[in-house]
PDB file of C-alpha atoms in Angstrom:
ATOM      1  CA  MET Z   1      16.100 -30.615   7.301  1.00  0.00           C
ATOM      2  CA  THR Z   2      16.827 -28.468   4.148  1.00  0.00           C
ATOM      3  CA  GLU Z   3      16.003 -24.881   3.417  1.00  0.00           C
ATOM      4  CA  GLN Z   4      13.209 -25.647   1.150  1.00  0.00           C
ATOM      5  CA  THR Z   5      11.300 -28.023   3.716  1.00  0.00           C
ATOM      6  CA  LEU Z   6       8.444 -26.396   5.727  1.00  0.00           C
ATOM      7  CA  GLU Z   7       9.560 -25.112   8.891  1.00  0.00           C
ATOM      8  CA  ASP Z   8       7.499 -24.658  12.247  1.00  0.00           C
ATOM      9  CA  GLY Z   9       8.359 -21.995  14.747  1.00  0.00           C
ATOM     10  CA  ILE Z  10       9.022 -18.850  12.408  1.00  0.00           C
ATOM     11  CA  HIS Z  11       5.483 -16.874  12.426  1.00  0.00           C
ATOM     12  CA  CYS Z  12       4.218 -15.209   9.678  1.00  0.00           C
ATOM     13  CA  PRO Z  13       3.675 -11.345  10.176  1.00  0.00           C
ATOM     14  CA  VAL Z  14       0.184 -11.113   8.238  1.00  0.00           C
ATOM     15  CA  CYS Z  15      -1.577 -14.206   9.437  1.00  0.00           C
ATOM     16  CA  LEU Z  16       0.765 -15.459  12.386  1.00  0.00           C
ATOM     17  CA  ALA Z  17       0.651 -18.697  11.213  1.00  0.00           C
ATOM     18  CA  THR Z  18       3.876 -20.823  11.880  1.00  0.00           C
ATOM     19  CA  ARG Z  19       3.941 -23.013   8.575  1.00  0.00           C
ATOM     20  CA  THR Z  20       6.529 -20.982   6.491  1.00  0.00           C
ATOM     21  CA  ALA Z  21       9.081 -22.221   4.006  1.00  0.00           C
ATOM     22  CA  PHE Z  22      12.370 -21.105   2.672  1.00  0.00           C
ATOM     23  CA  PHE Z  23      11.681 -18.905  -0.948  1.00  0.00           C
ATOM     24  CA  GLY Z  24      15.208 -17.231  -1.913  1.00  0.00           C
ATOM     25  CA  ARG Z  25      17.664 -15.092  -1.239  1.00  0.00           C
ATOM     26  CA  GLY Z  26      17.665 -11.335  -2.563  1.00  0.00           C
ATOM     27  CA  THR Z  27      20.250  -8.160  -2.464  1.00  0.00           C
ATOM     28  CA  ASP Z  28      19.606  -4.384  -2.991  1.00  0.00           C
ATOM     29  CA  PHE Z  29      20.600  -4.408  -6.561  1.00  0.00           C
ATOM     30  CA  LEU Z  30      18.154  -1.382  -7.284  1.00  0.00           C
ATOM     31  CA  PHE Z  31      19.887   1.419  -4.736  1.00  0.00           C
ATOM     32  CA  GLU Z  32      22.726  -0.867  -3.363  1.00  0.00           C
ATOM     33  CA  THR Z  33      22.823   0.296   0.126  1.00  0.00           C
ATOM     34  CA  SER Z  34      23.846  -3.109   1.359  1.00  0.00           C
ATOM     35  CA  GLU Z  35      25.954  -5.527   0.032  1.00  0.00           C
ATOM     36  CA  GLU Z  36      24.308  -7.944   2.512  1.00  0.00           C
ATOM     37  CA  SER Z  37      21.971 -10.856   1.096  1.00  0.00           C
ATOM     38  CA  PHE Z  38      18.703 -11.021   2.478  1.00  0.00           C
ATOM     39  CA  THR Z  39      16.572 -14.265   3.102  1.00  0.00           C
ATOM     40  CA  LEU Z  40      12.483 -14.205   2.249  1.00  0.00           C
ATOM     41  CA  ARG Z  41      10.334 -16.773   3.310  1.00  0.00           C
ATOM     42  CA  SER Z  42       6.468 -17.890   2.163  1.00  0.00           C
ATOM     43  CA  CYS Z  43       3.580 -18.478   4.331  1.00  0.00           C
ATOM     44  CA  GLU Z  44       1.795 -21.886   3.084  1.00  0.00           C
ATOM     45  CA  ASP Z  45      -1.455 -20.128   4.747  1.00  0.00           C
ATOM     46  CA  CYS Z  46      -1.624 -16.588   3.621  1.00  0.00           C
ATOM     47  CA  ARG Z  47       1.110 -16.801   0.226  1.00  0.00           C
ATOM     48  CA  CYS Z  48       2.834 -13.721   1.465  1.00  0.00           C
ATOM     49  CA  LEU Z  49       6.842 -13.395   1.796  1.00  0.00           C
ATOM     50  CA  PHE Z  50       8.719 -11.686   4.137  1.00  0.00           C
ATOM     51  CA  LEU Z  51      12.289 -10.892   5.540  1.00  0.00           C
ATOM     52  CA  GLU Z  52      13.480 -13.471   8.059  1.00  0.00           C
ATOM     53  CA  PRO Z  53      15.366 -12.394   9.980  1.00  0.00           C
ATOM     54  CA  MET Z  54      13.089  -8.994  10.140  1.00  0.00           C
ATOM     55  CA  PRO Z  55      15.745  -6.167  10.329  1.00  0.00           C
ATOM     56  CA  SER Z  56      15.897  -3.988  13.249  1.00  0.00           C
ATOM     57  CA  ALA Z  57      14.738  -0.465  12.616  1.00  0.00           C
ATOM     58  CA  ASP Z  58      17.973   1.468  12.634  1.00  0.00           C
ATOM     59  CA  GLU Z  59      18.500  -1.568   9.970  1.00  0.00           C
ATOM     60  CA  ILE Z  60      15.669  -0.716   8.275  1.00  0.00           C
ATOM     61  CA  ALA Z  61      16.509   2.980   8.083  1.00  0.00           C
ATOM     62  CA  ALA Z  62      19.820   2.326   6.538  1.00  0.00           C
ATOM     63  CA  PHE Z  63      18.114   0.634   3.773  1.00  0.00           C
ATOM     64  CA  TYR Z  64      16.518   3.905   2.546  1.00  0.00           C
ATOM     65  CA  PRO Z  65      19.052   6.635   0.631  1.00  0.00           C
ATOM     66  CA  PRO Z  66      18.333  10.449   1.225  1.00  0.00           C
ATOM     67  CA  ALA Z  67      15.816  10.408  -1.836  1.00  0.00           C
ATOM     68  CA  TYR Z  68      14.183   7.355  -1.998  1.00  0.00           C
ATOM     69  CA  TRP Z  69      10.947   9.259  -3.042  1.00  0.00           C
ATOM     70  CA  TRP Z  70      10.864  10.624  -6.382  1.00  0.00           C
ATOM     71  CA  GLN Z  71      12.009  14.233  -7.072  1.00  0.00           C
ATOM     72  CA  ALA Z  72      12.477  16.274 -10.133  1.00  0.00           C
ATOM     73  CA  SER Z  73      15.828  16.346 -11.933  1.00  0.00           C
ATOM     74  CA  GLY Z  74      16.616  20.028 -10.979  1.00  0.00           C
ATOM     75  CA  THR Z  75      15.127  22.547 -13.205  1.00  0.00           C
ATOM     76  CA  GLY Z  76      14.167  23.465 -16.788  1.00  0.00           C
ATOM     77  CA  TRP Z  77      12.672  21.202 -19.473  1.00  0.00           C
ATOM     78  CA  LEU Z  78      13.646  18.122 -18.105  1.00  0.00           C
ATOM     79  CA  ALA Z  79      12.422  18.920 -14.864  1.00  0.00           C
ATOM     80  CA  ARG Z  80       8.769  20.091 -15.975  1.00  0.00           C
ATOM     81  CA  LEU Z  81       8.405  17.065 -18.322  1.00  0.00           C
ATOM     82  CA  GLU Z  82       8.696  15.032 -15.320  1.00  0.00           C
ATOM     83  CA  GLY Z  83       6.420  16.849 -13.698  1.00  0.00           C
ATOM     84  CA  LEU Z  84       3.950  16.596 -16.256  1.00  0.00           C
ATOM     85  CA  TYR Z  85       4.518  12.796 -16.712  1.00  0.00           C
ATOM     86  CA  ARG Z  86       3.675  12.325 -12.765  1.00  0.00           C
ATOM     87  CA  ARG Z  87       0.707  14.110 -12.956  1.00  0.00           C
ATOM     88  CA  VAL Z  88      -0.647  12.469 -15.784  1.00  0.00           C
ATOM     89  CA  VAL Z  89       0.176   8.914 -14.618  1.00  0.00           C
ATOM     90  CA  LEU Z  90      -1.506   9.850 -10.773  1.00  0.00           C
ATOM     91  CA  VAL Z  91      -5.013  10.130 -13.069  1.00  0.00           C
ATOM     92  CA  ASP Z  92      -6.597   6.673 -12.273  1.00  0.00           C
ATOM     93  CA  HIS Z  93      -4.733   7.055  -8.174  1.00  0.00           C
ATOM     94  CA  LEU Z  94      -6.402  10.413  -7.566  1.00  0.00           C
ATOM     95  CA  ALA Z  95     -10.090   9.213  -9.498  1.00  0.00           C
ATOM     96  CA  PHE Z  96     -10.009   6.163  -6.923  1.00  0.00           C
ATOM     97  CA  ILE Z  97      -9.200   8.374  -4.194  1.00  0.00           C
ATOM     98  CA  ARG Z  98     -11.864  10.726  -4.771  1.00  0.00           C
ATOM     99  CA  ARG Z  99     -14.912   8.381  -5.312  1.00  0.00           C
ATOM    100  CA  ALA Z 100     -13.705   6.508  -1.601  1.00  0.00           C
ATOM    101  CA  ALA Z 101     -13.389  10.314   0.047  1.00  0.00           C
ATOM    102  CA  GLY Z 102     -17.069  10.642  -1.741  1.00  0.00           C
ATOM    103  CA  CYS Z 103     -18.543   7.590  -0.099  1.00  0.00           C
ATOM    104  CA  ALA Z 104     -16.804   8.313   3.123  1.00  0.00           C
ATOM    105  CA  SER Z 105     -18.368  11.744   3.172  1.00  0.00           C
ATOM    106  CA  PRO Z 106     -20.832  12.428   0.384  1.00  0.00           C
ATOM    107  CA  SER Z 107     -22.549  15.678   1.448  1.00  0.00           C
ATOM    108  CA  GLU Z 108     -19.207  17.530   1.334  1.00  0.00           C
ATOM    109  CA  ARG Z 109     -15.385  17.672   0.855  1.00  0.00           C
ATOM    110  CA  ALA Z 110     -13.947  15.016   2.770  1.00  0.00           C
ATOM    111  CA  SER Z 111     -10.820  15.203   5.037  1.00  0.00           C
ATOM    112  CA  ILE Z 112      -8.215  12.923   3.727  1.00  0.00           C
ATOM    113  CA  LEU Z 113      -4.967  11.679   5.712  1.00  0.00           C
ATOM    114  CA  ASP Z 114      -2.072  10.390   3.597  1.00  0.00           C
ATOM    115  CA  VAL Z 115       0.481   7.870   5.354  1.00  0.00           C
ATOM    116  CA  GLY Z 116       3.743   7.646   3.580  1.00  0.00           C
ATOM    117  CA  CYS Z 117       3.140  10.915   1.354  1.00  0.00           C
ATOM    118  CA  GLY Z 118       6.455  11.434   0.678  1.00  0.00           C
ATOM    119  CA  PRO Z 119       6.498  15.380  -1.378  1.00  0.00           C
ATOM    120  CA  ALA Z 120       2.942  15.285  -1.327  1.00  0.00           C
ATOM    121  CA  THR Z 121       2.424  15.665  -4.691  1.00  0.00           C
ATOM    122  CA  VAL Z 122      -1.143  13.793  -4.513  1.00  0.00           C
ATOM    123  CA  LEU Z 123      -2.038  15.667  -1.687  1.00  0.00           C
ATOM    124  CA  GLY Z 124      -1.241  18.732  -3.325  1.00  0.00           C
ATOM    125  CA  ILE Z 125      -3.580  17.920  -6.134  1.00  0.00           C
ATOM    126  CA  LEU Z 126      -6.121  17.032  -3.872  1.00  0.00           C
ATOM    127  CA  LYS Z 127      -6.161  19.882  -1.755  1.00  0.00           C
ATOM    128  CA  GLN Z 128      -6.180  22.587  -4.821  1.00  0.00           C
ATOM    129  CA  GLU Z 129      -9.935  20.734  -5.684  1.00  0.00           C
ATOM    130  CA  GLY Z 130     -10.957  22.019  -1.969  1.00  0.00           C
ATOM    131  CA  PHE Z 131     -10.019  18.497   0.200  1.00  0.00           C
ATOM    132  CA  ARG Z 132      -8.703  18.890   3.453  1.00  0.00           C
ATOM    133  CA  VAL Z 133      -5.759  17.338   3.789  1.00  0.00           C
ATOM    134  CA  HIS Z 134      -3.205  15.981   6.039  1.00  0.00           C
ATOM    135  CA  GLY Z 135       0.293  13.816   5.402  1.00  0.00           C
ATOM    136  CA  VAL Z 136       2.368  11.809   7.515  1.00  0.00           C
ATOM    137  CA  ASP Z 137       5.899  10.467   6.505  1.00  0.00           C
ATOM    138  CA  ALA Z 138       9.228   9.446   7.973  1.00  0.00           C
ATOM    139  CA  SER Z 139      11.480  11.583   6.303  1.00  0.00           C
ATOM    140  CA  PRO Z 140      11.929  15.666   7.273  1.00  0.00           C
ATOM    141  CA  ARG Z 141      13.268  16.636   3.673  1.00  0.00           C
ATOM    142  CA  ALA Z 142       9.828  15.038   1.826  1.00  0.00           C
ATOM    143  CA  ALA Z 143       7.940  17.015   4.564  1.00  0.00           C
ATOM    144  CA  GLN Z 144      10.142  20.209   3.846  1.00  0.00           C
ATOM    145  CA  VAL Z 145       9.211  19.850  -0.010  1.00  0.00           C
ATOM    146  CA  ALA Z 146       5.413  18.859   0.864  1.00  0.00           C
ATOM    147  CA  ARG Z 147       5.124  22.755   2.519  1.00  0.00           C
ATOM    148  CA  ARG Z 148       7.236  24.764   0.223  1.00  0.00           C
ATOM    149  CA  ASP Z 149       5.857  22.943  -2.879  1.00  0.00           C
ATOM    150  CA  TYR Z 150       2.171  22.183  -2.350  1.00  0.00           C
ATOM    151  CA  GLY Z 151       1.245  23.753   1.398  1.00  0.00           C
ATOM    152  CA  VAL Z 152       0.478  20.802   2.920  1.00  0.00           C
ATOM    153  CA  GLU Z 153       0.862  19.935   6.215  1.00  0.00           C
ATOM    154  CA  VAL Z 154       3.194  16.601   6.593  1.00  0.00           C
ATOM    155  CA  SER Z 155       3.489  15.481  10.252  1.00  0.00           C
ATOM    156  CA  VAL Z 156       7.113  13.597  10.583  1.00  0.00           C
ATOM    157  CA  GLY Z 157       7.244  10.530  11.675  1.00  0.00           C
ATOM    158  CA  THR Z 158       5.245   7.274  12.139  1.00  0.00           C
ATOM    159  CA  LEU Z 159       1.637   6.928  12.377  1.00  0.00           C
ATOM    160  CA  GLU Z 160       1.923   5.573  15.686  1.00  0.00           C
ATOM    161  CA  GLU Z 161       4.557   8.544  17.139  1.00  0.00           C
ATOM    162  CA  VAL Z 162       2.639  11.562  15.694  1.00  0.00           C
ATOM    163  CA  ASP Z 163      -0.229  12.646  17.565  1.00  0.00           C
ATOM    164  CA  LEU Z 164      -3.261  12.789  15.471  1.00  0.00           C
ATOM    165  CA  PRO Z 165      -6.736  13.258  17.150  1.00  0.00           C
ATOM    166  CA  PRO Z 166      -9.374  10.016  17.426  1.00  0.00           C
ATOM    167  CA  ALA Z 167     -11.785  10.104  14.536  1.00  0.00           C
ATOM    168  CA  SER Z 168     -10.526  12.782  12.547  1.00  0.00           C
ATOM    169  CA  PHE Z 169     -10.358  11.870   8.945  1.00  0.00           C
ATOM    170  CA  ASP Z 170     -12.656  10.673   6.483  1.00  0.00           C
ATOM    171  CA  THR Z 171     -10.356   8.482   4.609  1.00  0.00           C
ATOM    172  CA  ALA Z 172      -7.130   7.221   4.486  1.00  0.00           C
ATOM    173  CA  VAL Z 173      -4.380   6.440   1.878  1.00  0.00           C
ATOM    174  CA  LEU Z 174      -1.850   4.244   2.127  1.00  0.00           C
ATOM    175  CA  LEU Z 175       0.084   3.738  -1.240  1.00  0.00           C
ATOM    176  CA  HIS Z 176       2.843   1.652  -1.410  1.00  0.00           C
ATOM    177  CA  VAL Z 177       3.555   1.691   2.144  1.00  0.00           C
ATOM    178  CA  LEU Z 178       2.216  -1.382   3.556  1.00  0.00           C
ATOM    179  CA  GLU Z 179       4.918  -3.342   2.645  1.00  0.00           C
ATOM    180  CA  HIS Z 180       7.409  -1.564   4.168  1.00  0.00           C
ATOM    181  CA  VAL Z 181       6.443  -2.089   7.863  1.00  0.00           C
ATOM    182  CA  PRO Z 182       7.218  -4.953  10.239  1.00  0.00           C
ATOM    183  CA  ASN Z 183       4.120  -4.482  12.092  1.00  0.00           C
ATOM    184  CA  PRO Z 184       0.819  -4.181   9.335  1.00  0.00           C
ATOM    185  CA  GLY Z 185      -1.425  -5.317  11.991  1.00  0.00           C
ATOM    186  CA  GLU Z 186      -0.810  -2.297  13.967  1.00  0.00           C
ATOM    187  CA  VAL Z 187      -0.834   0.349  11.200  1.00  0.00           C
ATOM    188  CA  LEU Z 188      -4.416  -0.907  10.587  1.00  0.00           C
ATOM    189  CA  ALA Z 189      -5.702  -0.500  14.057  1.00  0.00           C
ATOM    190  CA  ALA Z 190      -3.997   2.870  14.520  1.00  0.00           C
ATOM    191  CA  LEU Z 191      -5.815   3.861  10.913  1.00  0.00           C
ATOM    192  CA  GLY Z 192      -8.769   2.827  12.458  1.00  0.00           C
ATOM    193  CA  ARG Z 193      -8.378   5.241  15.508  1.00  0.00           C
ATOM    194  CA  VAL Z 194      -7.951   8.424  13.106  1.00  0.00           C
ATOM    195  CA  LEU Z 195     -10.859   7.314  10.632  1.00  0.00           C
ATOM    196  CA  LYS Z 196     -14.263   8.675  11.508  1.00  0.00           C
ATOM    197  CA  ASP Z 197     -17.123   5.964  11.594  1.00  0.00           C
ATOM    198  CA  SER Z 198     -17.738   4.254   8.319  1.00  0.00           C
ATOM    199  CA  GLY Z 199     -14.413   5.626   7.061  1.00  0.00           C
ATOM    200  CA  ARG Z 200     -12.943   4.373   3.649  1.00  0.00           C
ATOM    201  CA  LEU Z 201      -9.289   3.749   3.447  1.00  0.00           C
ATOM    202  CA  VAL Z 202      -7.159   3.232  -0.004  1.00  0.00           C
ATOM    203  CA  LEU Z 203      -4.705   1.008   0.064  1.00  0.00           C
ATOM    204  CA  GLN Z 204      -2.154  -0.051  -2.238  1.00  0.00           C
ATOM    205  CA  VAL Z 205       0.738  -2.723  -2.264  1.00  0.00           C
ATOM    206  CA  PRO Z 206       3.070  -4.650  -4.818  1.00  0.00           C
ATOM    207  CA  ASN Z 207       0.936  -8.359  -5.876  1.00  0.00           C
ATOM    208  CA  ILE Z 208       3.443 -11.285  -5.816  1.00  0.00           C
ATOM    209  CA  ASP Z 209       0.015 -13.265  -7.320  1.00  0.00           C
ATOM    210  CA  SER Z 210       0.922 -11.215 -10.625  1.00  0.00           C
ATOM    211  CA  ILE Z 211       2.271 -12.067 -13.927  1.00  0.00           C
ATOM    212  CA  GLN Z 212       5.385 -10.088 -13.429  1.00  0.00           C
ATOM    213  CA  PHE Z 213       6.278 -11.685 -10.286  1.00  0.00           C
ATOM    214  CA  ARG Z 214       5.566 -15.161 -11.661  1.00  0.00           C
ATOM    215  CA  LEU Z 215       8.382 -14.159 -14.488  1.00  0.00           C
ATOM    216  CA  PHE Z 216      10.631 -12.291 -12.618  1.00  0.00           C
ATOM    217  CA  GLY Z 217      10.813 -14.181  -8.835  1.00  0.00           C
ATOM    218  CA  ILE Z 218      13.391 -12.442  -6.505  1.00  0.00           C
ATOM    219  CA  ARG Z 219      14.698  -9.810  -9.196  1.00  0.00           C
ATOM    220  CA  TRP Z 220      11.154  -8.735  -9.968  1.00  0.00           C
ATOM    221  CA  TYR Z 221      10.920  -4.514  -9.274  1.00  0.00           C
ATOM    222  CA  GLY Z 222       7.837  -5.135  -7.002  1.00  0.00           C
ATOM    223  CA  LEU Z 223       9.952  -6.705  -4.382  1.00  0.00           C
ATOM    224  CA  ASP Z 224      12.182  -3.958  -4.067  1.00  0.00           C
ATOM    225  CA  VAL Z 225      14.791  -6.180  -1.443  1.00  0.00           C
ATOM    226  CA  PRO Z 226      15.406  -4.767   1.339  1.00  0.00           C
ATOM    227  CA  ARG Z 227      12.992  -2.241   1.938  1.00  0.00           C
ATOM    228  CA  HIS Z 228       9.868  -4.267   1.553  1.00  0.00           C
ATOM    229  CA  LEU Z 229       9.753  -6.388   4.479  1.00  0.00           C
ATOM    230  CA  ILE Z 230       6.513  -8.290   3.575  1.00  0.00           C
ATOM    231  CA  ASP Z 231       5.237  -8.853  -0.053  1.00  0.00           C
ATOM    232  CA  TYR Z 232       1.464  -9.388  -0.170  1.00  0.00           C
ATOM    233  CA  SER Z 233      -0.927 -11.754  -2.205  1.00  0.00           C
ATOM    234  CA  ARG Z 234      -4.261 -10.923  -2.666  1.00  0.00           C
ATOM    235  CA  GLN Z 235      -5.332 -13.355  -0.056  1.00  0.00           C
ATOM    236  CA  ALA Z 236      -3.014 -12.151   2.513  1.00  0.00           C
ATOM    237  CA  VAL Z 237      -3.672  -8.443   2.402  1.00  0.00           C
ATOM    238  CA  LEU Z 238      -7.334  -9.147   2.146  1.00  0.00           C
ATOM    239  CA  GLY Z 239      -7.334 -11.291   5.008  1.00  0.00           C
ATOM    240  CA  LEU Z 240      -4.975  -8.871   7.204  1.00  0.00           C
ATOM    241  CA  LEU Z 241      -7.962  -6.099   6.545  1.00  0.00           C
ATOM    242  CA  ALA Z 242     -10.189  -8.260   7.593  1.00  0.00           C
ATOM    243  CA  ASP Z 243      -8.942  -9.253  10.566  1.00  0.00           C
ATOM    244  CA  ASN Z 244      -8.574  -5.332  11.285  1.00  0.00           C
ATOM    245  CA  GLY Z 245     -11.672  -4.134  11.348  1.00  0.00           C
ATOM    246  CA  PHE Z 246     -12.320  -3.270   7.248  1.00  0.00           C
ATOM    247  CA  TYR Z 247     -14.832  -4.280   5.198  1.00  0.00           C
ATOM    248  CA  VAL Z 248     -13.263  -4.466   1.471  1.00  0.00           C
ATOM    249  CA  GLU Z 249     -15.837  -2.517  -0.819  1.00  0.00           C
ATOM    250  CA  ARG Z 250     -13.479  -2.789  -4.240  1.00  0.00           C
ATOM    251  CA  VAL Z 251     -10.073  -4.438  -6.094  1.00  0.00           C
ATOM    252  CA  ARG Z 252      -8.368  -2.866  -8.834  1.00  0.00           C
ATOM    253  CA  HIS Z 253      -5.399  -4.550 -10.580  1.00  0.00           C
ATOM    254  CA  PHE Z 254      -4.034  -2.027 -12.879  1.00  0.00           C
ATOM    255  CA  ASN Z 255      -2.771   1.780 -12.341  1.00  0.00           C
ATOM    256  CA  LEU Z 256      -0.787   3.982 -14.723  1.00  0.00           C
ATOM    257  CA  ARG Z 257       1.941   5.067 -12.366  1.00  0.00           C
ATOM    258  CA  ASP Z 258       2.695   1.817 -11.454  1.00  0.00           C
ATOM    259  CA  ASN Z 259       2.066  -1.436 -13.175  1.00  0.00           C
ATOM    260  CA  ALA Z 260       4.149  -0.991 -16.728  1.00  0.00           C
ATOM    261  CA  PRO Z 261       7.209   0.667 -14.681  1.00  0.00           C
ATOM    262  CA  ALA Z 262       7.647  -1.645 -12.808  1.00  0.00           C
ATOM    263  CA  LEU Z 263       7.644  -4.189 -16.280  1.00  0.00           C
ATOM    264  CA  ALA Z 264       9.954  -1.522 -17.516  1.00  0.00           C
ATOM    265  CA  SER Z 265      12.918  -1.475 -14.106  1.00  0.00           C
ATOM    266  CA  SER Z 266      12.467  -5.232 -14.012  1.00  0.00           C
ATOM    267  CA  MET Z 267      13.464  -5.795 -17.368  1.00  0.00           C
ATOM    268  CA  PHE Z 268      16.415  -3.131 -17.278  1.00  0.00           C
ATOM    269  CA  PRO Z 269      16.744  -1.813 -13.683  1.00  0.00           C
ATOM    270  CA  ALA Z 270      19.634   0.146 -14.717  1.00  0.00           C
ATOM    271  CA  LEU Z 271      17.176   2.516 -16.553  1.00  0.00           C
ATOM    272  CA  ASP Z 272      14.980   3.554 -13.460  1.00  0.00           C
ATOM    273  CA  PRO Z 273      15.279   6.850 -13.115  1.00  0.00           C
ATOM    274  CA  VAL Z 274      14.947   7.070  -9.216  1.00  0.00           C
ATOM    275  CA  SER Z 275      17.576   4.160  -8.766  1.00  0.00           C
ATOM    276  CA  ARG Z 276      20.103   5.155 -11.378  1.00  0.00           C
ATOM    277  CA  ALA Z 277      20.080   8.754  -9.489  1.00  0.00           C
ATOM    278  CA  VAL Z 278      20.288   7.357  -6.402  1.00  0.00           C
ATOM    279  CA  ARG Z 279      23.332   4.979  -7.781  1.00  0.00           C
ATOM    280  CA  ALA Z 280      25.254   7.683  -9.360  1.00  0.00           C
ATOM    281  CA  LYS Z 281      24.982   9.829  -6.106  1.00  0.00           C
ATOM    282  CA  ARG Z 282      26.459   7.191  -4.059  1.00  0.00           C
ATOM    283  CA  ARG Z 283      29.027   6.976  -6.242  1.00  0.00           C
ATOM    284  CA  ASN Z 284      30.016  10.471  -6.821  1.00  0.00           C
ATOM    285  CA  ALA Z 285      29.376  10.071 -10.134  1.00  0.00           C
ATOM    286  CA  SER Z 286      27.713  12.525 -12.149  1.00  0.00           C
ATOM    287  CA  GLU Z 287      25.422  12.346 -15.498  1.00  0.00           C
ATOM    288  CA  ALA Z 288      26.001  14.437 -18.318  1.00  0.00           C
ATOM    289  CA  ARG Z 289      22.628  16.374 -19.513  1.00  0.00           C
ATOM    290  CA  ILE Z 290      22.423  14.812 -22.628  1.00  0.00           C
ATOM    291  CA  GLY Z 291      23.105  11.487 -21.228  1.00  0.00           C
ATOM    292  CA  THR Z 292      20.151  12.400 -18.647  1.00  0.00           C
ATOM    293  CA  TRP Z 293      17.817  12.916 -21.457  1.00  0.00           C
ATOM    294  CA  VAL Z 294      18.806   9.988 -23.304  1.00  0.00           C
ATOM    295  CA  ARG Z 295      18.164   7.745 -21.006  1.00  0.00           C
ATOM    296  CA  HIS Z 296      14.848   9.228 -19.479  1.00  0.00           C
ATOM    297  CA  LEU Z 297      13.569   9.040 -22.875  1.00  0.00           C
ATOM    298  CA  ALA Z 298      14.794   5.605 -23.743  1.00  0.00           C
ATOM    299  CA  TYR Z 299      13.139   4.537 -20.082  1.00  0.00           C
ATOM    300  CA  LEU Z 300       9.654   6.594 -20.926  1.00  0.00           C
ATOM    301  CA  ALA Z 301       9.491   4.548 -24.373  1.00  0.00           C
ATOM    302  CA  LEU Z 302      10.004   1.094 -22.237  1.00  0.00           C
ATOM    303  CA  VAL Z 303       7.333   1.750 -19.952  1.00  0.00           C
ATOM    304  CA  MET Z 304       4.885   2.739 -23.197  1.00  0.00           C
ATOM    305  CA  ALA Z 305       5.841  -0.564 -24.670  1.00  0.00           C
ATOM    306  CA  CYS Z 306       4.892  -1.801 -21.706  1.00  0.00           C
ATOM    307  CA  TYR Z 307       1.121  -0.753 -20.997  1.00  0.00           C
ATOM    308  CA  PRO Z 308       0.025  -3.627 -23.434  1.00  0.00           C
ATOM    309  CA  ALA Z 309       1.030  -5.938 -21.281  1.00  0.00           C
ATOM    310  CA  ALA Z 310       0.605  -4.893 -17.997  1.00  0.00           C
ATOM    311  CA  ALA Z 311      -3.034  -4.144 -19.084  1.00  0.00           C
ATOM    312  CA  LEU Z 312      -3.040  -7.558 -19.991  1.00  0.00           C
ATOM    313  CA  GLU Z 313      -2.222  -9.127 -17.007  1.00  0.00           C
ATOM    314  CA  ALA Z 314      -4.471  -6.888 -14.852  1.00  0.00           C
ATOM    315  CA  LEU Z 315      -7.446  -7.851 -17.245  1.00  0.00           C
ATOM    316  CA  PHE Z 316      -6.854 -11.602 -15.915  1.00  0.00           C
ATOM    317  CA  GLY Z 317      -6.688 -10.538 -12.230  1.00  0.00           C
ATOM    318  CA  ARG Z 318      -2.844 -10.649 -12.466  1.00  0.00           C
ATOM    319  CA  GLY Z 319      -1.665  -7.220 -11.911  1.00  0.00           C
ATOM    320  CA  ALA Z 320       1.329  -5.916 -10.573  1.00  0.00           C
ATOM    321  CA  THR Z 321      -0.472  -4.082  -8.043  1.00  0.00           C
ATOM    322  CA  LEU Z 322      -3.518  -3.996  -5.888  1.00  0.00           C
ATOM    323  CA  MET Z 323      -5.351  -0.939  -5.102  1.00  0.00           C
ATOM    324  CA  ILE Z 324      -8.126  -1.321  -2.311  1.00  0.00           C
ATOM    325  CA  GLN Z 325     -11.328   0.508  -1.024  1.00  0.00           C
ATOM    326  CA  ALA Z 326     -11.941  -0.799   2.338  1.00  0.00           C
ATOM    327  CA  ARG Z 327     -14.602   0.478   5.164  1.00  0.00           C
ATOM    328  CA  LYS Z 328     -14.011   0.684   8.553  1.00  0.00           C
ATOM    329  CA  ARG Z 329     -16.449  -1.415  10.572  1.00  0.00           C
TER     330      ARG Z 329
END
């Protein structure tokens, strides 16, 4: 039997079907945390992709550089401009979350839990607006930044590890988290426990039904091998939500923060600001200030040029991300 033929016995981590096929091999060309080649398999039933074999917990931890989440480039004008850009591109994320929170708690400011919140930029803005917020993140450093910069309390660990009271939140947020976990059903079950009755979930994942994925394949930025353990089609993520007690209320295929940057970083990964900084640190190299400015501006210009194409693919239901609002049954 060749690698490309269907094989029985390897379970899909999303729908648990056993009809899977070899898709391809990828490397960590973005952050260079490993020199290995990783195998991705596709599920013939739900059409997700997943790493096989699934890495161990220790292996997964080693794939994440210390500053995997975004942080400003020191101080000064460049840091201020980066922060301003971040706030601008989060506008539609915030609008989506506010609407979901209003559905969950129409009479008062909702309580919001953000799982995988990083330095809590989103929660910090929502807290300023009067929402009651709490974060969960695996990074102690991210939790420190969240408390220091935004006054947001963040529990360190996984959702299953931290001690959160049952039925204590109106809305839960998972922005680009589910693709990083090997046990998505368990994560959704844990969310169901901490959400109130008829609570809302806001979920975002990269979309392998996108035109970008069709163009770039294994080299698409949205796959982020090997940190993304599972890559979702629309069919896969909607089925997973239904199987774990959530009713999908709306789906969007476009947002300002992620779609165009994914296209830009797929075309020119060497310009991606986060991975560029991590690679430089790994090599004990430093970038001249003027070089940082030039590369940042070049990347920004590229992202701006990519917005029309990113919006067009989303218009046809093939956007690079899926933003979903679902209600707990």
